[in-house]
Short mmCIF file of C-alpha atoms and ligand atoms in Angstrom, two decimals:
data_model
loop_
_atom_site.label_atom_id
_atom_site.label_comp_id
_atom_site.label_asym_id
_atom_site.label_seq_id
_atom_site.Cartn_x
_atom_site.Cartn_y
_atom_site.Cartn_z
CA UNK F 1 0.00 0.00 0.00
CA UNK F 2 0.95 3.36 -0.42
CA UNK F 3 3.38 2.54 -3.40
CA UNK F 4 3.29 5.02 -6.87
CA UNK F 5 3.93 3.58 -9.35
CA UNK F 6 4.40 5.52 -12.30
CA UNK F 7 4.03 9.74 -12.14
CA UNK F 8 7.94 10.43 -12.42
CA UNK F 9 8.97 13.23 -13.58
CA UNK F 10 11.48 12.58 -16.11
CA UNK F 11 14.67 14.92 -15.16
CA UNK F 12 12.64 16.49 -12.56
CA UNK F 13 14.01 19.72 -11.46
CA UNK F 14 17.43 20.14 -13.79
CA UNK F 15 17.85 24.32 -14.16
CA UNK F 16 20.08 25.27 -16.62
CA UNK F 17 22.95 26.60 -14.74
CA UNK F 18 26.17 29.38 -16.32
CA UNK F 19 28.84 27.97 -17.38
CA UNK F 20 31.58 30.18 -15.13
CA UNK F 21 34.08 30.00 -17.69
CA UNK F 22 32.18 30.64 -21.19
CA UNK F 23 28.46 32.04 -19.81
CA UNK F 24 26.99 29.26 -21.31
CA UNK F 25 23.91 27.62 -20.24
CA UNK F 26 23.69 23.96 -19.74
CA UNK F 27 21.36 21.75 -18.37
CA UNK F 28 22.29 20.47 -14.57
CA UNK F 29 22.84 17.76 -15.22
CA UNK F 30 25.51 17.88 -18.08
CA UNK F 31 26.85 20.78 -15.95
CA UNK F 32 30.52 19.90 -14.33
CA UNK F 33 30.80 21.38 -10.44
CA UNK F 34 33.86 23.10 -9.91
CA UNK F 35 35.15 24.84 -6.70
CA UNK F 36 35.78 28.53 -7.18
CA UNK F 37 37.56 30.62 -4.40
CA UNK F 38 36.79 34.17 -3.76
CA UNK F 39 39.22 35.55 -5.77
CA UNK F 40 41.43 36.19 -2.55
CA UNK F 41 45.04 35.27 -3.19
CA UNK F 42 46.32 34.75 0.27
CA UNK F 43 50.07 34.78 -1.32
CA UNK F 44 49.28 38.20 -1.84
CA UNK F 45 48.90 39.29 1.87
CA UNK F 46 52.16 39.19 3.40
CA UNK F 47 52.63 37.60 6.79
CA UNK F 48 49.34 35.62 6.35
CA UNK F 49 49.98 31.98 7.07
CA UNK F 50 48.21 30.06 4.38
CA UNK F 51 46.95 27.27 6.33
CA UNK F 52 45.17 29.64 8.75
CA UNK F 53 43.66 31.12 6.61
CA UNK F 54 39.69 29.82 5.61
CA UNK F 55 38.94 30.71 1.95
CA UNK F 56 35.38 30.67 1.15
CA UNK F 57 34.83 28.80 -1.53
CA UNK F 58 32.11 28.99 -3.85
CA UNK F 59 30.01 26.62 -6.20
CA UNK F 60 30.78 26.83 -9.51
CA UNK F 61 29.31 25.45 -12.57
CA UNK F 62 31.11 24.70 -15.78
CA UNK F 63 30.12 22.93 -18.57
CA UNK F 64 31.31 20.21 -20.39
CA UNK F 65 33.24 21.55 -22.60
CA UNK F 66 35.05 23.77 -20.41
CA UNK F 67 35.61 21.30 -18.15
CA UNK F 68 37.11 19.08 -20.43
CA UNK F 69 39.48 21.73 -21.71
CA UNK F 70 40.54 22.90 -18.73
CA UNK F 71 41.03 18.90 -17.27
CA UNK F 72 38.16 19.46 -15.01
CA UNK F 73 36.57 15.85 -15.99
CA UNK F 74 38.88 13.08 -17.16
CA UNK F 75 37.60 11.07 -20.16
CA UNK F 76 33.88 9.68 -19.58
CA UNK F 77 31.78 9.00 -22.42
ZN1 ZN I 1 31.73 26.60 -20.75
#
């Protein structure tokens, strides 16, 4: 009892997300996750020790092109 059978959404909720390199936008799904840092270059500050130092990061997307070219995703097909 209680089971559903059928009634699923095919892809359900995929948004197209920007591509952070090329401003493309690609499905979710086919959309490669990449970790982006705030642009902070702790090198940059001097006497900052670089392992006390929390960089945000933030969630990227790329897609799959990018990500290829830039070695993001090894070879999946
Ligand atoms: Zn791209």
């Amino acid at each position: 009892m209680g089971k559903k059978w059928g009634h699923y959404k095919a892809g359900g909720r995929s948004q197209p997300v920007t591509c952070v390199y090329c401003g493309r936008r690609t499905p979710r799904i086919k959309a490669v996750s990449v970790k982006k840092h705030s642009g902070i270059d702790t090198r940059t500050i001097p006497g900052v020790d670089r392992r006390l130092v929390f960089l945000p990061q933030m969630k990227a997307y790329a897609c799959i092109s990018c990500a290829k070219h830039r070695k993001l995703i090894g070879k999946k097909d």
